[in-house]
Short mmCIF file of C-alpha atoms in Angstrom, two decimals:
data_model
loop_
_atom_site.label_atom_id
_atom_site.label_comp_id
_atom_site.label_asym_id
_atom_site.label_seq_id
_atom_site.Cartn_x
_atom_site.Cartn_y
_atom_site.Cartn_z
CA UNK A 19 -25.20 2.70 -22.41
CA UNK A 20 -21.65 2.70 -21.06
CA UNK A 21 -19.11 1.50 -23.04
CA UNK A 22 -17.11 -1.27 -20.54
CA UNK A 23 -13.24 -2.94 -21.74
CA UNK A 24 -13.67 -6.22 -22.65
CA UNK A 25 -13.88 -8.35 -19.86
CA UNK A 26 -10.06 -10.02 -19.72
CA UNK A 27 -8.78 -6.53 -20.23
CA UNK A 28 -10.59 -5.11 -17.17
CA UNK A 29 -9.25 -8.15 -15.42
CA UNK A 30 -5.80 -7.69 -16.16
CA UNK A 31 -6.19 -3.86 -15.01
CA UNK A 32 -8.13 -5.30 -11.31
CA UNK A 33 -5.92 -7.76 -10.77
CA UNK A 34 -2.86 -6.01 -10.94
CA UNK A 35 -0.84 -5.14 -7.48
CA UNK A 36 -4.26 -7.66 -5.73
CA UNK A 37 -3.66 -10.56 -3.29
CA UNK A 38 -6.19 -12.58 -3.82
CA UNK A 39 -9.34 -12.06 -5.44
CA UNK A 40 -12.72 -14.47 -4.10
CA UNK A 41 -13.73 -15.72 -6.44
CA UNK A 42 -12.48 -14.66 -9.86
CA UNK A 43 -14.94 -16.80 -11.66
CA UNK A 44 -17.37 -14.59 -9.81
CA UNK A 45 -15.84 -11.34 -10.75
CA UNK A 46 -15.92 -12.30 -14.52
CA UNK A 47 -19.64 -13.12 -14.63
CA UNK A 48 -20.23 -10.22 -12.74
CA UNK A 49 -18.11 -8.16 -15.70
CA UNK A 50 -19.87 -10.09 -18.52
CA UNK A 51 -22.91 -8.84 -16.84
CA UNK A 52 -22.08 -5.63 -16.48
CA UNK A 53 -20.72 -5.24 -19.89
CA UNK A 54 -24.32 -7.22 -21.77
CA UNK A 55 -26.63 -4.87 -19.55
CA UNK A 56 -23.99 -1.99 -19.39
CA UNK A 57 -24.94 -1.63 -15.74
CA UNK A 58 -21.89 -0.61 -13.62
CA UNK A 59 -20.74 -3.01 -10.81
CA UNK A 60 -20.96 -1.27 -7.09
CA UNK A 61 -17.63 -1.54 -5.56
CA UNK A 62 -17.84 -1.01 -1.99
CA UNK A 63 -14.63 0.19 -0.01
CA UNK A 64 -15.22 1.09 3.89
CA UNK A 65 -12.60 2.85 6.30
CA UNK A 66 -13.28 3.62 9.55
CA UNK A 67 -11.91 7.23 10.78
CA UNK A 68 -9.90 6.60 13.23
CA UNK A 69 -6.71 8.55 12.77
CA UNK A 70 -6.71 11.78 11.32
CA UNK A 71 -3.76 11.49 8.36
CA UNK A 72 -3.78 8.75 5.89
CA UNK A 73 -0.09 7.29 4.51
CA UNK A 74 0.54 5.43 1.32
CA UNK A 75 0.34 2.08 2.93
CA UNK A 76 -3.78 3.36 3.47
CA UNK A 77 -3.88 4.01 -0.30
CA UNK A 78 -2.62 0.74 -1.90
CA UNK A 79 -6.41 -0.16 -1.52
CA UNK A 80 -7.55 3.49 -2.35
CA UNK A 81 -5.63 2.78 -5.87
CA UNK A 82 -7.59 -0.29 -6.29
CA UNK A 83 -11.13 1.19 -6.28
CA UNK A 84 -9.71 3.95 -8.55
CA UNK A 85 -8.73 1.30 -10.93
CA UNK A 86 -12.66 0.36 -10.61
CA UNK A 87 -13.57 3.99 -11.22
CA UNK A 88 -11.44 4.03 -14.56
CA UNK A 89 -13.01 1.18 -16.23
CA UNK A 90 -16.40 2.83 -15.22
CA UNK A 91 -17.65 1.06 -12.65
CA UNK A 92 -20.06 2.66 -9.37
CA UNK A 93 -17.18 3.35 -6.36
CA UNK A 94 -18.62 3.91 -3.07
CA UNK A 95 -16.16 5.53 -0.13
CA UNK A 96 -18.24 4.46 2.70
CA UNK A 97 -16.75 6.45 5.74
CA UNK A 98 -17.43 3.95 8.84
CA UNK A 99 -18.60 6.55 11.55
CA UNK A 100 -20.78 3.97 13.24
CA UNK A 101 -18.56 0.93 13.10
CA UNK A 102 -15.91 3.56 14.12
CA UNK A 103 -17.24 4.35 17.48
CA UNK A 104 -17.49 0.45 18.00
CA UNK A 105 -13.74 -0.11 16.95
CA UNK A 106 -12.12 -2.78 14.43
CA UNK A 107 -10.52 -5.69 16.45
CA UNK A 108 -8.36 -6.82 13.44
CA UNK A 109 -5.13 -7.05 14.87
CA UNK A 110 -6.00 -6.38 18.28
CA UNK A 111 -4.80 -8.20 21.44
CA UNK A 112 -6.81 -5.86 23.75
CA UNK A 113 -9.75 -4.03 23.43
CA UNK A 114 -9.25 -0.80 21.44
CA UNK A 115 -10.44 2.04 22.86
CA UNK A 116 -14.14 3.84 21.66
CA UNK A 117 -13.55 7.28 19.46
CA UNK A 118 -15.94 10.01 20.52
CA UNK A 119 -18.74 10.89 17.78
CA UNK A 120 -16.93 14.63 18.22
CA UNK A 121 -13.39 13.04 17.15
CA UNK A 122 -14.95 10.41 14.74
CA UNK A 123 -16.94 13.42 12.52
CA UNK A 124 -13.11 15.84 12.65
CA UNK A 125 -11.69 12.80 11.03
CA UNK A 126 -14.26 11.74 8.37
CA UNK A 127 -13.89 15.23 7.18
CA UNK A 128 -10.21 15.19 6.70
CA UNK A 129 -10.58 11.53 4.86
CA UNK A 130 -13.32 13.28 2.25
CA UNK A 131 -10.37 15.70 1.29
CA UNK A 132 -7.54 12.94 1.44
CA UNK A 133 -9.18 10.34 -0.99
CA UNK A 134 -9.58 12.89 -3.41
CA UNK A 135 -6.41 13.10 -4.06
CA UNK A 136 -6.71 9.78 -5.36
CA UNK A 137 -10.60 9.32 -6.60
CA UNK A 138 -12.64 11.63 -8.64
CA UNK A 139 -14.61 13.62 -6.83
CA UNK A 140 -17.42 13.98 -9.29
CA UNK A 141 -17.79 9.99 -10.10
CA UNK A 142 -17.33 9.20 -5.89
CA UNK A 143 -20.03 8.19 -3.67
CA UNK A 144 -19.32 9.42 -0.40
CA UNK A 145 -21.68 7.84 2.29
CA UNK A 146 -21.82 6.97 6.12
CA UNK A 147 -22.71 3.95 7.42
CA UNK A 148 -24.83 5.93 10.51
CA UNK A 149 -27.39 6.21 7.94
CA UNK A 150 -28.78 3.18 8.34
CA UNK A 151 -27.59 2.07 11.90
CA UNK A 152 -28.93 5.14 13.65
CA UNK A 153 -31.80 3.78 12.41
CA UNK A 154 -31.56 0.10 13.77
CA UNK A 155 -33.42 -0.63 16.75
CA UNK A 156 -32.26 -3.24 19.25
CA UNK A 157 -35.02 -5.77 17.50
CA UNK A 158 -33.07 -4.99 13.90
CA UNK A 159 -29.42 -6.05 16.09
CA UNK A 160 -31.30 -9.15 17.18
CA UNK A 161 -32.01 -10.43 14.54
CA UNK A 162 -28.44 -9.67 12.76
CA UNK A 163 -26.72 -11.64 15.23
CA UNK A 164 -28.90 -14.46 14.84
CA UNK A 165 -27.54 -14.86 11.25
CA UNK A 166 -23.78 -15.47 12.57
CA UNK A 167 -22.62 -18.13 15.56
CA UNK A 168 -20.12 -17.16 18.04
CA UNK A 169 -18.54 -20.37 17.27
CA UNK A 170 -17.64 -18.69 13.59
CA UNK A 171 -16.79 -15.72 14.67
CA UNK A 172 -14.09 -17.30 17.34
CA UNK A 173 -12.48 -18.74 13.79
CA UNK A 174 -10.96 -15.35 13.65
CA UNK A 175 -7.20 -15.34 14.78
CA UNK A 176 -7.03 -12.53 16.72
CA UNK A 177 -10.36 -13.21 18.90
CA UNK A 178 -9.31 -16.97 19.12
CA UNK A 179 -6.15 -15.75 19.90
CA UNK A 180 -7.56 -14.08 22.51
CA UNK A 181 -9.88 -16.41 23.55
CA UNK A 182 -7.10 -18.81 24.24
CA UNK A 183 -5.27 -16.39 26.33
CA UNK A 184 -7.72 -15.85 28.04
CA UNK A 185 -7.41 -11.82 27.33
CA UNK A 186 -10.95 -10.63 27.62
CA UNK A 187 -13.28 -10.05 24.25
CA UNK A 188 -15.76 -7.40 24.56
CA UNK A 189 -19.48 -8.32 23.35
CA UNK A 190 -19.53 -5.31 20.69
CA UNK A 191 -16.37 -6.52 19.46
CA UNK A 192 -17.82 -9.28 18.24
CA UNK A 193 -20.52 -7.24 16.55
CA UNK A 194 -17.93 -5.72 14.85
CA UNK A 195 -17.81 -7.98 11.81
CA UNK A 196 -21.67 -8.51 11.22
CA UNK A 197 -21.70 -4.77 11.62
CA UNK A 198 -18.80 -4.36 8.72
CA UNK A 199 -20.99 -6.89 6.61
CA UNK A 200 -23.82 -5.32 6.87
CA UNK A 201 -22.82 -2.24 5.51
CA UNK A 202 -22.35 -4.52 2.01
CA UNK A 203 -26.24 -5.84 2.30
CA UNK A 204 -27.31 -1.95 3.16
CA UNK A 205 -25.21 -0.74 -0.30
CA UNK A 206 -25.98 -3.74 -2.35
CA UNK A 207 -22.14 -3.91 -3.10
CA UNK A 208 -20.56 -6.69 -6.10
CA UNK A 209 -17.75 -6.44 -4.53
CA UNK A 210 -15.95 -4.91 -1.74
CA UNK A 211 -11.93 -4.23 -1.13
CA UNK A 212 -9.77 -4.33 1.94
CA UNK A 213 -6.14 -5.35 2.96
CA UNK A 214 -5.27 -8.77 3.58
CA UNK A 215 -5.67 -8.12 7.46
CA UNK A 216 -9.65 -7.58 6.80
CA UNK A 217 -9.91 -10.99 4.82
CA UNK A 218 -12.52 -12.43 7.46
CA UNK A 219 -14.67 -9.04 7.66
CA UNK A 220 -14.97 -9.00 4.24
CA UNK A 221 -16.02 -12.89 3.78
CA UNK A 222 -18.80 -11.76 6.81
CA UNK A 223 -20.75 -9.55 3.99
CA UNK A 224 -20.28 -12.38 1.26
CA UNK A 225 -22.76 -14.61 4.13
CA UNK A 226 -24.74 -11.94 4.80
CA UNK A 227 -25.88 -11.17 1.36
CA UNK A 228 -26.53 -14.68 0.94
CA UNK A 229 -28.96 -14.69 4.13
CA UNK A 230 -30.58 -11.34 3.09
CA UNK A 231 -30.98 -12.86 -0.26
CA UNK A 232 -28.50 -10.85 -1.97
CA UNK A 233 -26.14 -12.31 -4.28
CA UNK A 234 -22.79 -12.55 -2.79
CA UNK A 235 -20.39 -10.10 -3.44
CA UNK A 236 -17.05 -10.70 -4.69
CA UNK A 237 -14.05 -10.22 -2.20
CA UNK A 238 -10.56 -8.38 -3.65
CA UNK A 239 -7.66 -8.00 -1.07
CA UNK A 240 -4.44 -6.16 -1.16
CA UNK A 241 -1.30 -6.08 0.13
CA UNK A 242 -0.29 -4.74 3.31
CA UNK A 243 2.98 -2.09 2.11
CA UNK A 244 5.83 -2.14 3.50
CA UNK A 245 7.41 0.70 5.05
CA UNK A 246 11.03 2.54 3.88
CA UNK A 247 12.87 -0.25 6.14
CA UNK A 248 11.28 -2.80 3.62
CA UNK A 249 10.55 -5.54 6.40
CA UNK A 250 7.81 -3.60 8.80
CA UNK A 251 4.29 -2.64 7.36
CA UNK A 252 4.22 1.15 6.94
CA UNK A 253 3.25 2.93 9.93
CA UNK A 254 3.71 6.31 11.36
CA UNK A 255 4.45 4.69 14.90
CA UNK A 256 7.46 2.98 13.46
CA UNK A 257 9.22 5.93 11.48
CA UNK A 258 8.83 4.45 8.00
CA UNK A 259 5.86 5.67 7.02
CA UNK A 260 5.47 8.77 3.81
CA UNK A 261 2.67 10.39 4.73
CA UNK A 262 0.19 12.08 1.83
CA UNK A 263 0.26 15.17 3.41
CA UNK A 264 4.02 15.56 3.60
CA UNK A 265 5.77 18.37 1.77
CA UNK A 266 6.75 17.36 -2.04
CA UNK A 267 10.64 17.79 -1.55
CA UNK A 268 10.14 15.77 1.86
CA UNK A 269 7.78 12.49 -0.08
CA UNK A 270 10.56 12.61 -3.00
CA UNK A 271 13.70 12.31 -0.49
CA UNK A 272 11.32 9.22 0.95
CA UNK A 273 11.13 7.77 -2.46
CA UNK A 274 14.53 8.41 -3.20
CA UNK A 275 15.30 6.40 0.21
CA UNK A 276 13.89 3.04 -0.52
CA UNK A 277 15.88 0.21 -1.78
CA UNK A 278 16.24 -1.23 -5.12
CA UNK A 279 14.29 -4.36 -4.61
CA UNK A 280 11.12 -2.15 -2.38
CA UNK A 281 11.49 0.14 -5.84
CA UNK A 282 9.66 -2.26 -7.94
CA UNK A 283 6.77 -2.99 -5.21
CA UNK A 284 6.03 0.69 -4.63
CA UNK A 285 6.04 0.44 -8.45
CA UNK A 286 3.15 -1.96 -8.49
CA UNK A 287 1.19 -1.03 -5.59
CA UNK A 288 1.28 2.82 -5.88
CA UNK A 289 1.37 3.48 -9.65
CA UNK A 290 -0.76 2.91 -12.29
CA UNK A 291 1.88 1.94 -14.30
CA UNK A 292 1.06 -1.32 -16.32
CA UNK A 293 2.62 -4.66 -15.17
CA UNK A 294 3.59 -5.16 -18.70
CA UNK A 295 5.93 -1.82 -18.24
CA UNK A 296 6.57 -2.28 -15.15
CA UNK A 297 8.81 -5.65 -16.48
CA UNK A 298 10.14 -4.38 -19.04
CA UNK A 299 11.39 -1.63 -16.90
CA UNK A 300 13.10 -4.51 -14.75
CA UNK A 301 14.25 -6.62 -18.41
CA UNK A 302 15.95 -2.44 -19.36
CA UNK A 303 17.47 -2.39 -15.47
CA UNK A 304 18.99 -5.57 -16.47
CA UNK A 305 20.32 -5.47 -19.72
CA UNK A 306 22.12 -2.14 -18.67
CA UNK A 307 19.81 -0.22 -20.80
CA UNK A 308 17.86 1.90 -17.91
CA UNK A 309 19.41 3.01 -14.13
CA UNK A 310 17.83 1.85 -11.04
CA UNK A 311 18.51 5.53 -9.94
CA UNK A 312 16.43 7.16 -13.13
CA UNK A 313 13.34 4.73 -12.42
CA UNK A 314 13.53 5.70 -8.70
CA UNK A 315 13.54 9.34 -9.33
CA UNK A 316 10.63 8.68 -12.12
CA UNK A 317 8.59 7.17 -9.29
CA UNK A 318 8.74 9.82 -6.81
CA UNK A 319 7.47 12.32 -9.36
CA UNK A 320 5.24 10.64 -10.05
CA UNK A 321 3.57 9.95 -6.35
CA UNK A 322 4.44 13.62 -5.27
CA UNK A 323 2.26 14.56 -8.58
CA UNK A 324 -0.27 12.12 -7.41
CA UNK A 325 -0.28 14.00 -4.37
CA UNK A 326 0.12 17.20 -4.78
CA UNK A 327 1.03 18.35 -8.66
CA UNK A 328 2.58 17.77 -11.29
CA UNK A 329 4.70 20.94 -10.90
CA UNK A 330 5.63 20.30 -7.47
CA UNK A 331 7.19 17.24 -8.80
CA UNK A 332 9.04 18.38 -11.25
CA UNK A 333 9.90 20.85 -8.60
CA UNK A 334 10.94 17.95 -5.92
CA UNK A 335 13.09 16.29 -8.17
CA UNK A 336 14.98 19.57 -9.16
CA UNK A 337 15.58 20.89 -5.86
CA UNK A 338 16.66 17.38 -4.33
CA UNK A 339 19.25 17.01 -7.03
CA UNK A 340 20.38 20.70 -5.65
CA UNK A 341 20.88 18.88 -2.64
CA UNK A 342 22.36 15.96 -3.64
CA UNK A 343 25.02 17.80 -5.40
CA UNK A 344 25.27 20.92 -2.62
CA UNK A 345 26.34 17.41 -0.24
CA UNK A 346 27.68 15.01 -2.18
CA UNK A 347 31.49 14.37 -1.84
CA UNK A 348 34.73 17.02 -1.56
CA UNK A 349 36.62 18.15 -4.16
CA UNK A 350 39.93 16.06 -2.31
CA UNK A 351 38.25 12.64 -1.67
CA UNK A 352 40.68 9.48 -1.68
CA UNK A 353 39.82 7.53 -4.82
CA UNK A 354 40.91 4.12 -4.90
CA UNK A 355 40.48 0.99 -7.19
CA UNK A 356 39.39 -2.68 -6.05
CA UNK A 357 39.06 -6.32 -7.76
CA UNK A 358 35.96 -7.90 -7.48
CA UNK A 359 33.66 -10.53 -9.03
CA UNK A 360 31.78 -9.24 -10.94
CA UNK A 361 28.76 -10.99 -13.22
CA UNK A 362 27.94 -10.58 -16.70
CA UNK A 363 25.26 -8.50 -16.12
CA UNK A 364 27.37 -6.00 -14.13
CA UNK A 365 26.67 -7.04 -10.47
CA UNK A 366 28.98 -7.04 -7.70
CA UNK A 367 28.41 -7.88 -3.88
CA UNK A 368 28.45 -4.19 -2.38
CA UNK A 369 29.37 -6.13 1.04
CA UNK A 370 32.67 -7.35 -0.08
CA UNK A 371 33.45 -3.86 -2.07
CA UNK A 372 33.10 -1.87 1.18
CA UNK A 373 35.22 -4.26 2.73
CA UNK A 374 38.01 -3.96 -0.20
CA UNK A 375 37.83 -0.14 -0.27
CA UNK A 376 38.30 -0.11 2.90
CA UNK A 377 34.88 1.49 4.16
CA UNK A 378 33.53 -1.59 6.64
CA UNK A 379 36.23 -3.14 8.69
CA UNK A 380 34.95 -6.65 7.43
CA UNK A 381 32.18 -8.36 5.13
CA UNK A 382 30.01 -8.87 8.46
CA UNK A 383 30.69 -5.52 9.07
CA UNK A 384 29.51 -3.93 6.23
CA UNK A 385 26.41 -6.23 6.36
CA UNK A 386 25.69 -4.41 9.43
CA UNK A 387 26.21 -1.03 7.76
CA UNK A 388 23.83 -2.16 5.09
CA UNK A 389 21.04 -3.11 7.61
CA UNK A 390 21.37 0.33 9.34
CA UNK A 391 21.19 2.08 6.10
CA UNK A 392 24.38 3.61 7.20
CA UNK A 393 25.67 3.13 3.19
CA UNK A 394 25.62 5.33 0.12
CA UNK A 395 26.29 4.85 -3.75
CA UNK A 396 26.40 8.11 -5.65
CA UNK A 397 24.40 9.36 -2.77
CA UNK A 398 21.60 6.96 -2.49
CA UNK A 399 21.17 5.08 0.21
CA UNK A 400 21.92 0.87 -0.44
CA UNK A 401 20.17 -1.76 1.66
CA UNK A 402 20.81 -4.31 -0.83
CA UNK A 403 24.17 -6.31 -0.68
CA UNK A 404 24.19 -6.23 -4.42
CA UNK A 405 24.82 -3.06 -6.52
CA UNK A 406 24.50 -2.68 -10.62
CA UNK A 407 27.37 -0.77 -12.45
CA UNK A 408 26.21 1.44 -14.56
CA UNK A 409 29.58 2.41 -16.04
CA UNK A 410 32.94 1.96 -15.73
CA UNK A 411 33.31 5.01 -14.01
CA UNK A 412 34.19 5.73 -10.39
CA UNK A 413 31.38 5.29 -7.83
CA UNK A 414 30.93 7.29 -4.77
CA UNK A 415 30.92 5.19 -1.89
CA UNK A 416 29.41 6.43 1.67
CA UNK A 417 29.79 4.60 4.77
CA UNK A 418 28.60 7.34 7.61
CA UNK A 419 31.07 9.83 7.00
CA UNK A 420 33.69 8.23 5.35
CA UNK A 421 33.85 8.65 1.35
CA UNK A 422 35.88 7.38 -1.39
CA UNK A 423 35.54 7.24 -5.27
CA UNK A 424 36.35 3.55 -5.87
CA UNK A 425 36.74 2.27 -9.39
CA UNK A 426 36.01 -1.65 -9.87
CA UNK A 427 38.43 -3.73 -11.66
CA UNK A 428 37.01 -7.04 -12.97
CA UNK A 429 38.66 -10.02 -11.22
#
């Protein structure tokens, strides 16, 4: 019999870097169950190949089921090649456009080797959910339909949306979440995971168990992540995406890249650091005791070893700070010293200290400079109007291709 965590332990594990988890008083009876009979939960997560290369935002929910697979639970990658060929409306204003069987088989292949690098292989159930709709017949669609009205599916934004538009809504759009639900009746799941954006699919299988006399399986959303601008979702059509396939020195510069505050997010969502370290990482940054730099560099070692080894993280990290130094500042740069406020806790406003040093011609200015992620301190890029001293020591100070070493007086 398997050995299971106690229950409030696997909790605390699940319900780190989730969104919202329906319901949890569900989930715990299911674990109490689990853990009496020592039967494994099945915990369903389906993608639908529809673009060839997968990005970290694609494995904040990857991580999740992993964290299922740890405590010793049944995770099944179900690889949507049926729904694919129908294509997911979430999101949509117009109807997205059919993938051939040819292009939807090339890209379930390359997810297989992708998720690895994430899930165990061994422990993984791959499956496809053509394997039991190429064996639905029109009479087995009839009758699925009849357990949904259009009137509930038109509670979805983006088809009501739509609807009110008047854009047009394709019929086997609309199949598109009874066909997604389905897949949880056909696998028996406990519970299935998906982003935030596939809240309403996901709810779909919860009343479809239910009218197939299933129990109903519990939902667990995640985050959507955001991108390196830190406002945008990550995607590869807006530029701030790291892909998983991306060469280790080119995923630690990435990292590297990101701002303070985005630090701590990546942290929780792509890690399986604790959230118990993960604060008192944030209590050390602080107190003084631990560098907002050091942490940074600690995370992209660890998601290039995640990705590719651990080796070629070490690696990344050794040749970038090559880099860094090969390009960091001349030998004859102006060093000059400026008042500011600063807090107890070492903080200054980095918009006002370009502004003193003479780097942005104003506050506003260097506000702008921020947004463009135009500025650099000790060569990493700054988004955040606030900076942490770490010493009293000169910083360097980057503003496109003006440098200085400024040294902070306290007002």
């Amino acid at each position: 019999m398997p050995n299971f965590a106690p229950v409030d332990e696997q909790l605390a594990y699940i319900k780190k870097g989730s969104s919202e988890i329906i319901r949890e008083s569900e989930l715990r009876a299911k674990l109490e169950k689990s853990r009496a009979t020592g039967k494994a939960l099945r915990v369903k997560l389906g993608m639908d190949p529809t673009a060839p290369d997968l990005h970290l935002g694609h494995t904040v929910v990857l991580r999740k089921l992993k964290h299922f697979q740890d405590l010793g639970h049944i995770v099944i990658f179900l690889i949507g090649d049926f729904t694919g060929m129908i294509g997911d409306p979430t999101g949509r204003s117009a109807t997205r456009p059919p993938l051939t069987r040819e292009q939807i088989d090339q890209n379930a292949e390359t997810y297989k080797t992708q998720v690895f690098k994430i899930l165990d292989s061994v422990k993984t159930v791959v499956d496809f959910n053509s394997r039991w709709f190429s064996k639905f017949t029109a009479e087995d669609f009839i009758r699925l339909a009849a357990k949904y009205t259009v009137s509930q599916i038109l509670e979805r934004e983006d088809f009501h949306k739509r609807f009110q538009e008047e854009k047009p809504i394709a019929v086997h759009e609309l199949l598109y979440p009874l066909a997604q639900g389905y897949d949880s009746v056909a696998l028996e799941a406990d519970v299935e995971l998906g982003g935030t954006d596939q809240k309403f699919n996901l709810l779909v299988g919860r009343e479809l168990q239910r009218a197939y006399g299933q129990e109903s399986q519990v939902v667990l959303t995640t985050p959507i992540l955001e991108g390196l601008d830190g406002v945008n979702k990550m995607s590869k059509s807006l530029g701030n995406a790291i892909g998983i396939h991306e060469p280790p020195l080119e995923m630690y510069g990435k990292v590297m890249s990101v701002s303070d505050h985005l630090m701590w997010r990546y942290y929780e969502l792509l890690t399986d650091v604790s959230v118990a370290d993960i604060e008192k990482m944030k209590r050390d940054v602080a107190s003084g005791a631990a560098h907002p730099m050091a942490l940074k560099k600690n995370l992209a070692r660890q998601i290039v070893t995640d990705f590719h080894s651990a080796d070629a993280g070490t690696k990344a990290g050794e040749d970038w700070a090559k880099q860094f130094q090969k390009n960091e500042i001349p030998d004859d740069v102006e060093e000059v010293e400026v008042t500011v406020d600063r807090t107890p806790d070492g903080k200054v406003r980095l918009d006002k200290l370009l502004a003193k040093a003479g780097l942005a011609e104003s506050v506003s200015d260097a506000v702008r400079q921020l947004k463009q992620r135009a500025v650099k301190v000790n060569g990493e890029v700054k988004t955040d109007p606030v900076v942490t001293l770490e010493t009293s020591e000169p910083m360097t100070l980057q503003v496109g291709r003006k440098i200085k070493r400024v040294r902070v007086r306290r007002d």
